[in-house]
mmCIF file of C-alpha atoms in Angstrom:
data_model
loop_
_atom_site.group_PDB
_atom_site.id
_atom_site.type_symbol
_atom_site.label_atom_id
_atom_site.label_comp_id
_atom_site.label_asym_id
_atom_site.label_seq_id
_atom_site.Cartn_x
_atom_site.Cartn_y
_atom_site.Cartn_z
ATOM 1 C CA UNK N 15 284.826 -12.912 220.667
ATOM 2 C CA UNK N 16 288.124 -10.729 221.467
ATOM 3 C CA UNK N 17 289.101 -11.358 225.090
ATOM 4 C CA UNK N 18 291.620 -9.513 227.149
ATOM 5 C CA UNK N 19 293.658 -11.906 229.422
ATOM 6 C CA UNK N 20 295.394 -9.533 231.922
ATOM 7 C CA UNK N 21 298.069 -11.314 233.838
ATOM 8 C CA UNK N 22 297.057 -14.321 231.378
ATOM 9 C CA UNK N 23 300.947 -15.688 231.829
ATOM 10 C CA UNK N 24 300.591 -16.834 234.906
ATOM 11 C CA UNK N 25 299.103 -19.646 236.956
ATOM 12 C CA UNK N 26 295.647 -19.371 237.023
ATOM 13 C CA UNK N 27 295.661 -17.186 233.400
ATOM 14 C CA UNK N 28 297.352 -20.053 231.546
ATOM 15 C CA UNK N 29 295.003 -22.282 232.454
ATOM 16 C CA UNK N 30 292.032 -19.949 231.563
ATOM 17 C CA UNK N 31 293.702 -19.289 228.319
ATOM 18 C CA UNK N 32 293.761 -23.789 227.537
ATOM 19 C CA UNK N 33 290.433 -23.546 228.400
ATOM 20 C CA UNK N 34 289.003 -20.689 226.101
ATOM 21 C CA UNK N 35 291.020 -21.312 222.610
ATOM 22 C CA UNK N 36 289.075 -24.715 222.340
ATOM 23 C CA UNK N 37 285.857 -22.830 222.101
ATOM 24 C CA UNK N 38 287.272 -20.385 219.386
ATOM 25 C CA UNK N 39 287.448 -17.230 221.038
ATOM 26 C CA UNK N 40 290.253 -14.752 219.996
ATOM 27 C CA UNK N 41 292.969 -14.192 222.742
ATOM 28 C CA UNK N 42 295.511 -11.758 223.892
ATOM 29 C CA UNK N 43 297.411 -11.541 227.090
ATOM 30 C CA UNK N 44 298.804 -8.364 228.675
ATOM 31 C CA UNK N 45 301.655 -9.342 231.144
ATOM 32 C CA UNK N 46 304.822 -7.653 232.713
ATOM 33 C CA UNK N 47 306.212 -11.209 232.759
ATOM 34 C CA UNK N 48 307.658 -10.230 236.890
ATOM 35 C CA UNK N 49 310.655 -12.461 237.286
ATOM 36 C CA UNK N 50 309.531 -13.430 241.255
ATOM 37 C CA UNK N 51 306.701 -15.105 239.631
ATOM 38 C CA UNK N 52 307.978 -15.746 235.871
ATOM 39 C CA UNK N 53 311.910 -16.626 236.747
ATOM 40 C CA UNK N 54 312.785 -14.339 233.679
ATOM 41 C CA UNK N 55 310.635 -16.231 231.163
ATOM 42 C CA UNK N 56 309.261 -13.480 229.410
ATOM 43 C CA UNK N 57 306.701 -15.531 226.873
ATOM 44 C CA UNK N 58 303.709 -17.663 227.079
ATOM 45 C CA UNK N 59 304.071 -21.350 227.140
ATOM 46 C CA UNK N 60 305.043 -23.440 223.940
ATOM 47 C CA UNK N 61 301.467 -24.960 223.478
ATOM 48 C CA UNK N 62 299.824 -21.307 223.754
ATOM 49 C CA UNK N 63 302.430 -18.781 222.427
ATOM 50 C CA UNK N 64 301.629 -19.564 218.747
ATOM 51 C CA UNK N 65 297.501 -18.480 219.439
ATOM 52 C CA UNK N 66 297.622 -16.146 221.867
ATOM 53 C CA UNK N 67 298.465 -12.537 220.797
ATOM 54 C CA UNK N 68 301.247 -11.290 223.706
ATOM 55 C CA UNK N 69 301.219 -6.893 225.006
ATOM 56 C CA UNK N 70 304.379 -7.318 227.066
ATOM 57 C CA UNK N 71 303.837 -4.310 229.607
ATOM 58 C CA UNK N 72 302.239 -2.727 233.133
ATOM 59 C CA UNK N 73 298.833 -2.380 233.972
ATOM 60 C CA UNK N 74 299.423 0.862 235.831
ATOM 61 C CA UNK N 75 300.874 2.172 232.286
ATOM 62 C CA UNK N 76 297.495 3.617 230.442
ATOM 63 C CA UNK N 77 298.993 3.741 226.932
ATOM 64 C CA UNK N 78 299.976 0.214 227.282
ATOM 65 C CA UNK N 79 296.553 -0.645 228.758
ATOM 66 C CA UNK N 80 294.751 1.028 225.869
ATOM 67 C CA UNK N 81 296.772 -0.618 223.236
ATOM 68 C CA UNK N 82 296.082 -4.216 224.605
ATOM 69 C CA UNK N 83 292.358 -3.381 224.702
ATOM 70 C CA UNK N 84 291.978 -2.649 221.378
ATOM 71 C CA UNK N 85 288.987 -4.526 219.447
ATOM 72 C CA UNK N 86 288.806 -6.558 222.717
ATOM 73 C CA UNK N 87 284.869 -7.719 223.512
ATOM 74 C CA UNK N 88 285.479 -8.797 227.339
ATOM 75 C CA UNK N 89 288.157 -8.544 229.697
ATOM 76 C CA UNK N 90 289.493 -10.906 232.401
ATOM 77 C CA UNK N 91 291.999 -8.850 234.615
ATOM 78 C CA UNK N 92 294.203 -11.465 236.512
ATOM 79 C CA UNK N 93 296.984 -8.959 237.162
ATOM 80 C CA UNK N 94 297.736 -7.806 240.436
ATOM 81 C CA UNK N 95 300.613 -8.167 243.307
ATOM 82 C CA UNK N 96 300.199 -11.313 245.847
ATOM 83 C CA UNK N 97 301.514 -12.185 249.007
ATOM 84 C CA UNK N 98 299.838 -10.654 252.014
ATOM 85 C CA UNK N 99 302.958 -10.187 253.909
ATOM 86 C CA UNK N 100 305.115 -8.719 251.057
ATOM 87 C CA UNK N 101 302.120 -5.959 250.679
ATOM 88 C CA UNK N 102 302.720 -4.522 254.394
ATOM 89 C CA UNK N 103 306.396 -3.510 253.090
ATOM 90 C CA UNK N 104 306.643 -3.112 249.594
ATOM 91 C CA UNK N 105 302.502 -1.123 250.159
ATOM 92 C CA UNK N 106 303.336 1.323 246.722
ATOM 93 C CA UNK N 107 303.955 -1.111 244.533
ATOM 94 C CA UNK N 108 300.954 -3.119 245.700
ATOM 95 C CA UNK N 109 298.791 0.266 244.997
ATOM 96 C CA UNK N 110 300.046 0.869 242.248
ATOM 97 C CA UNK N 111 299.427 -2.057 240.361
ATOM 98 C CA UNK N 112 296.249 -3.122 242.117
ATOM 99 C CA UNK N 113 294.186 -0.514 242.534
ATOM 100 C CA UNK N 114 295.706 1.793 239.905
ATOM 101 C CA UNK N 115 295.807 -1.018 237.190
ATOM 102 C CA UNK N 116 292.023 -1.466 237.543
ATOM 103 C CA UNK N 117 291.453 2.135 238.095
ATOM 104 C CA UNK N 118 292.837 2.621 234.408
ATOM 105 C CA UNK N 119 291.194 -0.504 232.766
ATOM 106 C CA UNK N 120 287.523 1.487 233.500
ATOM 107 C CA UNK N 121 289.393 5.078 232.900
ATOM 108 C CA UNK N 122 290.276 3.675 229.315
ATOM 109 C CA UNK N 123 286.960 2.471 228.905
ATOM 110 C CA UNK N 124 285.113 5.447 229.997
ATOM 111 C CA UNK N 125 287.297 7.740 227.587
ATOM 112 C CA UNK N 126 286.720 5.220 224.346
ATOM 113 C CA UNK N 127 283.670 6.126 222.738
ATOM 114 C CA UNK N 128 284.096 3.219 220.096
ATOM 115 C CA UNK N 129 284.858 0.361 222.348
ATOM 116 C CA UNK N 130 283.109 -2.788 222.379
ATOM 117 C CA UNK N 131 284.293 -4.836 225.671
ATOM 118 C CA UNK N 132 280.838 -6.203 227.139
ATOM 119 C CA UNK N 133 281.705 -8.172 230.196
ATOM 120 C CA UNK N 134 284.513 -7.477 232.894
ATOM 121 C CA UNK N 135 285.761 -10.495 235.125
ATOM 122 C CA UNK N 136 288.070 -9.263 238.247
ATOM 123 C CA UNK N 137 290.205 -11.660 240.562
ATOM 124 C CA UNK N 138 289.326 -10.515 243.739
ATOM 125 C CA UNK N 139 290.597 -12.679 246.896
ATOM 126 C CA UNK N 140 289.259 -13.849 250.007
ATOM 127 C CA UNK N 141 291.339 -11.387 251.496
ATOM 128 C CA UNK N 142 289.410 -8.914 252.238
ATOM 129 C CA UNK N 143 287.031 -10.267 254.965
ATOM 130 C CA UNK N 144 290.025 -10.505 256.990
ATOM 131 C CA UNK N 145 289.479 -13.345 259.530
ATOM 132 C CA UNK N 146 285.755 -13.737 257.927
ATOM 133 C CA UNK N 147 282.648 -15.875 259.484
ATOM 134 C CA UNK N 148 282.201 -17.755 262.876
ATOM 135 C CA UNK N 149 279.649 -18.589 265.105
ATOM 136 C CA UNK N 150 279.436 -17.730 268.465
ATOM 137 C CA UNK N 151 277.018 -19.941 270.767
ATOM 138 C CA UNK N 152 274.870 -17.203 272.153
ATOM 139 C CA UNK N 153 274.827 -14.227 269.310
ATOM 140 C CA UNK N 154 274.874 -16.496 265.829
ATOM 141 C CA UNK N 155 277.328 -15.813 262.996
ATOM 142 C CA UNK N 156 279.886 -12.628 264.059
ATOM 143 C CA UNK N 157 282.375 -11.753 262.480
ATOM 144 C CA UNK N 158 285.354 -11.233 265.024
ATOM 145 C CA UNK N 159 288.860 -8.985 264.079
ATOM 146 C CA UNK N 160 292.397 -10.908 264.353
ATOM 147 C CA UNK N 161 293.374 -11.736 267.893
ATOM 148 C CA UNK N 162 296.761 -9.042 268.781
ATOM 149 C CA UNK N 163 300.435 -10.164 268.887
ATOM 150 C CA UNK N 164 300.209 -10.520 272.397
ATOM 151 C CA UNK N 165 297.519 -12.561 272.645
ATOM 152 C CA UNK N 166 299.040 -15.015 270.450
ATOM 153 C CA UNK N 167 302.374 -15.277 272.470
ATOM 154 C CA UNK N 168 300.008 -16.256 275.525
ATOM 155 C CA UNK N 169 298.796 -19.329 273.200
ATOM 156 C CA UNK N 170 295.215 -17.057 272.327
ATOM 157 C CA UNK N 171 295.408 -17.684 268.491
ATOM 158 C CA UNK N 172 291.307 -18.128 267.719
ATOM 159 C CA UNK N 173 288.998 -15.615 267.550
ATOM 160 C CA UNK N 174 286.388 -14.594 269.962
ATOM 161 C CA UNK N 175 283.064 -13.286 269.763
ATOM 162 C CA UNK N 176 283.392 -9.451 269.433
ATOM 163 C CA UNK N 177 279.600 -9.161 271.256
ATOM 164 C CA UNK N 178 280.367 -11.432 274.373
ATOM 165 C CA UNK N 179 284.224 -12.265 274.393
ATOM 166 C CA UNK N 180 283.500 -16.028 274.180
ATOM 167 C CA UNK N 181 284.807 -18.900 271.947
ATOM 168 C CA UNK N 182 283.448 -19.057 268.482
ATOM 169 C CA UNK N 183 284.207 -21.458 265.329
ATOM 170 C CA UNK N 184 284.974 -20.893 262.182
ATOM 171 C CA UNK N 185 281.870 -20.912 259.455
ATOM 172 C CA UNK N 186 281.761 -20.769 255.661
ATOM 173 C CA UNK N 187 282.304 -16.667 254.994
ATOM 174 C CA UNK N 188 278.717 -15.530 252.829
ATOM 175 C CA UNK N 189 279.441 -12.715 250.328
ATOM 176 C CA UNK N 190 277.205 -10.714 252.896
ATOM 177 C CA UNK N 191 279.836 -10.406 255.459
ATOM 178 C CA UNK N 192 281.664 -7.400 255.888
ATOM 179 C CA UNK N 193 284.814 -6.310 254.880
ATOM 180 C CA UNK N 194 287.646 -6.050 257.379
ATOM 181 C CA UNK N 195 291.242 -6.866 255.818
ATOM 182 C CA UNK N 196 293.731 -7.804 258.085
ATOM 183 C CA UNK N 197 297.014 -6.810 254.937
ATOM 184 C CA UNK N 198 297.231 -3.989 252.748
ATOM 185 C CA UNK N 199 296.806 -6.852 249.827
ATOM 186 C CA UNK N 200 293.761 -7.197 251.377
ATOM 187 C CA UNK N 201 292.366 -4.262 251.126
ATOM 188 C CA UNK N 202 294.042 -3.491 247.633
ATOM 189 C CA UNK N 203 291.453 -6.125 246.754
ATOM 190 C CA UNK N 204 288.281 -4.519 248.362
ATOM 191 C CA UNK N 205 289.206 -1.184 246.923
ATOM 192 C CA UNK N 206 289.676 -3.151 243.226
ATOM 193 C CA UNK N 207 286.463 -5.181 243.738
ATOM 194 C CA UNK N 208 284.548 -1.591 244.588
ATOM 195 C CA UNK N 209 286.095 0.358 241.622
ATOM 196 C CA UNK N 210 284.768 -2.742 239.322
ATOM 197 C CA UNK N 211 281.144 -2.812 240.795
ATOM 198 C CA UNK N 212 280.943 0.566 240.728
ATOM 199 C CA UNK N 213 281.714 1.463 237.645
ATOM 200 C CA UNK N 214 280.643 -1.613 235.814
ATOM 201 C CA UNK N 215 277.446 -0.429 236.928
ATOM 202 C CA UNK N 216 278.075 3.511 235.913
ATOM 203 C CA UNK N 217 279.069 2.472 232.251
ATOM 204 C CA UNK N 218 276.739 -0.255 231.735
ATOM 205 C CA UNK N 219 279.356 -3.102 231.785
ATOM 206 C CA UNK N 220 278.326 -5.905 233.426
ATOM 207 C CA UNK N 221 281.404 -6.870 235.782
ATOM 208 C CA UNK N 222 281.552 -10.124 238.159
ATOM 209 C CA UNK N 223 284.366 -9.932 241.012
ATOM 210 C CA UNK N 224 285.454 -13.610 242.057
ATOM 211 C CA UNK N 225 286.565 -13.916 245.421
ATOM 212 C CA UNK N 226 288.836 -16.545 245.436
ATOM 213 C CA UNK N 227 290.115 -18.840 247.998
ATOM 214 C CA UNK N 228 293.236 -20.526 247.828
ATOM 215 C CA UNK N 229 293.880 -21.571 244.737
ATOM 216 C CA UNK N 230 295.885 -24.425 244.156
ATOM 217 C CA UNK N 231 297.287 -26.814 241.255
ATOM 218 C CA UNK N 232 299.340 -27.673 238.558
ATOM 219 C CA UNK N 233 301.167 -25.344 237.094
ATOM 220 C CA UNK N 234 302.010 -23.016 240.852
ATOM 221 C CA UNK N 235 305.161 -21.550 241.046
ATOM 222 C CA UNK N 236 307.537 -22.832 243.447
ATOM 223 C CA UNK N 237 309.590 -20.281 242.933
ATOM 224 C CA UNK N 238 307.639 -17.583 244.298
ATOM 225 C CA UNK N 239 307.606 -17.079 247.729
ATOM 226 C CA UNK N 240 304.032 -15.666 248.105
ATOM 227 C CA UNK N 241 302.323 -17.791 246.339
ATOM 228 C CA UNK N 242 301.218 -19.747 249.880
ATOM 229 C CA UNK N 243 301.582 -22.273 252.341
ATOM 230 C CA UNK N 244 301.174 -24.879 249.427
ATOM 231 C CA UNK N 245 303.885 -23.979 247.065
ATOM 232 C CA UNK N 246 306.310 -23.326 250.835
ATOM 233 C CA UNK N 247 305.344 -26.735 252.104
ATOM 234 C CA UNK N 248 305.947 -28.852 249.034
ATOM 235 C CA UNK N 249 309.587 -26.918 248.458
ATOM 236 C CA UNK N 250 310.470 -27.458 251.987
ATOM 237 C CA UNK N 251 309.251 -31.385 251.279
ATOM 238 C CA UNK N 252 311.499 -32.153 248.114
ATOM 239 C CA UNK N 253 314.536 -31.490 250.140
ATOM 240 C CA UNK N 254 313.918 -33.058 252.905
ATOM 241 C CA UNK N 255 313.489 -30.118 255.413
ATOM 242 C CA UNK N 256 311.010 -29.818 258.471
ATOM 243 C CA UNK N 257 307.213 -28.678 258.454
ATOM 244 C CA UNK N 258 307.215 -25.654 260.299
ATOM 245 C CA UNK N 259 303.556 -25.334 261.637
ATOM 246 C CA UNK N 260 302.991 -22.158 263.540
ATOM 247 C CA UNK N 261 300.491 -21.941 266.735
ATOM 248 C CA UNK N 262 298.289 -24.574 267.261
ATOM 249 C CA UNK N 263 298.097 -25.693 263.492
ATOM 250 C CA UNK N 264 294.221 -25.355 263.618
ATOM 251 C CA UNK N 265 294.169 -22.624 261.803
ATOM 252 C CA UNK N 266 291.912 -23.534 258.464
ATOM 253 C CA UNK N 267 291.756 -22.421 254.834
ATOM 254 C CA UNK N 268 289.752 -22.797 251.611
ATOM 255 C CA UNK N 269 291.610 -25.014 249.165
ATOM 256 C CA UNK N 270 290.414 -24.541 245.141
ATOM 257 C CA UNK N 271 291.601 -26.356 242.927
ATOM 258 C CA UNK N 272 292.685 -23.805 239.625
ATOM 259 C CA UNK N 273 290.293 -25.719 237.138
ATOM 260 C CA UNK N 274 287.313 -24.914 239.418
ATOM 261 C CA UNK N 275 288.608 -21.553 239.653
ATOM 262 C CA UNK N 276 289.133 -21.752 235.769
ATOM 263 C CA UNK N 277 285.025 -23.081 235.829
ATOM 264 C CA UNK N 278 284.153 -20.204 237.749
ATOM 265 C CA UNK N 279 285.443 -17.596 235.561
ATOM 266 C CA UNK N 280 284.494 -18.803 232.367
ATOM 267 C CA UNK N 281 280.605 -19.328 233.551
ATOM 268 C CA UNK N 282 281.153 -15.404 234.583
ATOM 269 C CA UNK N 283 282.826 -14.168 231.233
ATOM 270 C CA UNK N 284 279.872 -16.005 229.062
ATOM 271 C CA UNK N 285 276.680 -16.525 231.163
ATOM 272 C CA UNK N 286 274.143 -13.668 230.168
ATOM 273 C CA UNK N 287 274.321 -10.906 232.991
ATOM 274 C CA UNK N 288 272.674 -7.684 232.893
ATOM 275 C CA UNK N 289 274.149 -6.418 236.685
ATOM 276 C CA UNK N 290 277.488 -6.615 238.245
ATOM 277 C CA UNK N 291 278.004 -8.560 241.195
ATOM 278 C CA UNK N 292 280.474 -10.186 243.635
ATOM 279 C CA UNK N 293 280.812 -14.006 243.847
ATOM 280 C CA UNK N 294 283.017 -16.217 246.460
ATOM 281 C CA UNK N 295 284.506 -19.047 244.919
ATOM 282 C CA UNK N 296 286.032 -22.213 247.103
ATOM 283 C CA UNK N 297 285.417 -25.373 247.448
ATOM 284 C CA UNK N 298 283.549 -25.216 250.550
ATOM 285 C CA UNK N 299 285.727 -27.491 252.540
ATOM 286 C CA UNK N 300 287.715 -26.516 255.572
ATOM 287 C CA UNK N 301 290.816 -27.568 255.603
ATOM 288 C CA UNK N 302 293.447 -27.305 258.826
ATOM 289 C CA UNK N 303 297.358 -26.260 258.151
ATOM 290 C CA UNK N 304 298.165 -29.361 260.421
ATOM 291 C CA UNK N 305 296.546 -31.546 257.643
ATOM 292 C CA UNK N 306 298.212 -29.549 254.651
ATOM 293 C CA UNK N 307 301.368 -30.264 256.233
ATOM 294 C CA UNK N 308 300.892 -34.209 257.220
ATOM 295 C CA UNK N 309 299.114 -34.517 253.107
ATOM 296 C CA UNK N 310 302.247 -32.645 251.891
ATOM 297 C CA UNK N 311 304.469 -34.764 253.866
ATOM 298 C CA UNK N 312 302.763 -38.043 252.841
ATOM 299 C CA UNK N 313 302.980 -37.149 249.314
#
C-alpha cells in the first residue's frame, strides 16, 4: 500500500522508511527538512532518496498536507517539535506544528470524500504523564506532581506521595495513569494523542498513538540540542569535556532503542485493528542519569 511518512527525514522516520521498502509498500515523506535537526540537508538519504517520493513542506500548511496525502492508504505522522525545554519559550511554534499539524491531517480527511487512508500511527511521547508512576508504601501506585524549585535547592529532588507526603519509588508508568505534563511539549502531545483517538474513532479510522520513551540509536542528531541527555552526553564526551550530572543523578529514564521503536510502529501500521488505542512503548528497564553518564564516559 501507499503510506504517508510525516517527518519521515528524520531519525526515527528514516529508519521506518529502511524498514518498510523491503516489504514493497509505496512511500512518500512529507518533511520541512528544519535545519536544528537537518543542518540544512534538505533531502532524504542517498540509499532512500531514489524510492521514496519527497513533499518538501509544513504540516500546519493544509494545502501542502492534502497534496502529500493523495492516493495514500495509511499514514505515520512523525512530525512534530521536540525538546521539552525549548517548548516553554518558543510555546507557538510548538502549537502550531503539534497540535495544529494533526488537527489538519483528520480535517483533510474528514473533508475528502474519496480518500482511502485506513490506518493512522501518531508519535506520541512519554511526556505527557509528567513525572508518571510510583509506589508509595502505605497507599500503592500514586502518581505524585514534580517536586517545586525550592524544594530542589534544599536537596528534595524525588517525589512524594501526594496522599501521605511520604517517600515513594519510581514504577513502570501503565497507559492507565493519568495525564499530568510537566512542559508545554508535553501537553502538545496529550492534546495530539486526544485529537487522534478521537477522531480516529469519529471517522472510522483506526488510529494507534505510541507513547514513546527515549528513543535512542544510530542515526541521532548530535547536532540538535533537544534531542536529549544522550545525544548532550556523547558531544560533551568526544571533546573531552565534563559530565555535568544535575541533583542527585538518580533520576531514571526509559531507554528504546529506535529499531524497537521502528518494531512497534510497523506491528501498529499492519496488524488488523478495528478500534483506536494508545500504546506505551520502552524497553521496560530503568535506567539512572548517573549510569548514562559513567556508560557514555566508558565508551
Amino acid at each position: 500500500m501507499k503510506i504517508l511518512v510525516t517527518g519521515g527525514a528524520g531519525f526515527i522516520g528514516t529508519h521506518l522508511l529502511r524498514r518498510l521498502l523491503p516489504l514493497g509498500h509505496e512511500l512518500a515523506v512529507l518533511d520541512n527538512f528544519l535545519p536544528q535537526v537537518h543542518g540544512g540537508v534538505r533531502m532524504l538519504p542517498a540509499d532512500l532518496a531514489p524510492y521514496v517520493q519527497v513533499v518538501d513542506g509544513d504540516v500546519a500548511d493544509e494545502n501542502i498536507f492534502a497534496t502529500a496525502l493523495a492516493g495514500a492508504e495509511a499514514v505515520v505522522h512523525l512530525a512534530a517539535e521536540t525538546g521539552t525545554g525549548q517548548s516553554m519559550y518558543e510555546v507557538a511554534r510548538y502549537g502550531r506544528t503539534n497540535m495544529q499539524g494533526v488537527a489538519l491531517l483528520y480535517e483533510v480527511l474528514a473533508k475528502s470524500r474519496g480518500h482511502r487512508v485506513g490506518r493512522i500511527v501518531v508519535a506520541s511521547s512519554r511526556a505527557i504523564y509528567g513525572e508518571g508512576a510510583y509506589a508509595c508504601a502505605h497507599h500503592g501506585v500514586v502518581y505524585p506532581v514534580s517536586r517545586s524549585a525550592a524544594e530542589k535547592r534544599r536537596g528534595e529532588f524525588d517525589p512524594l506521595c501526594p496522599l501521605c507526603g511520604g517517600a515513594c519509588h519510581s514504577v513502570p508508568t501503565p497507559e492507565s495513569a493519568p495525564m499530568q505534563p510537566s512542559s508545554f511539549y508535553g501537553l502538545t502531545k496529550q492534546v495530539q494523542e486526544q485529537t487522534v483517538l478521537l477522531f480516529g474513532r469519529t471517522l472510522g479510522i483506526p488510529s494507534v498513538a505510541l507513547r514513546y520513551q527515549n528513543v535512542y540509536g544510530p542515526g541521532q542528531s548530535l547536532k540538535n540540542p533537544y534531542t536529549g541527555i544522550l545525544a548532550i552526553f556523547s558531544n560533551l564526551a568526544r571533546v573531552g569535556s565534563t559530565l555535568k550530572v544535575f541533583e542527585d543523578g538518580l533520576e531514571s529514564r526509559d531507554f528504546v532503542y529506535v529499531e524497537d521503536v521502528v518494531d512497534a510502529t510497523v506491528k501498529s501500521l499492519l496488524q488488523p485493528l478495528e478500534d483506536s488505542v494508545a500504546l506505551n512503548v520502552g524497553s521496560g528497564e530503568r535506567t539512572s542519569i548517573q549510569q548514562v553518564a559513567e556508560l557514555t564516559n566508558e565508551f
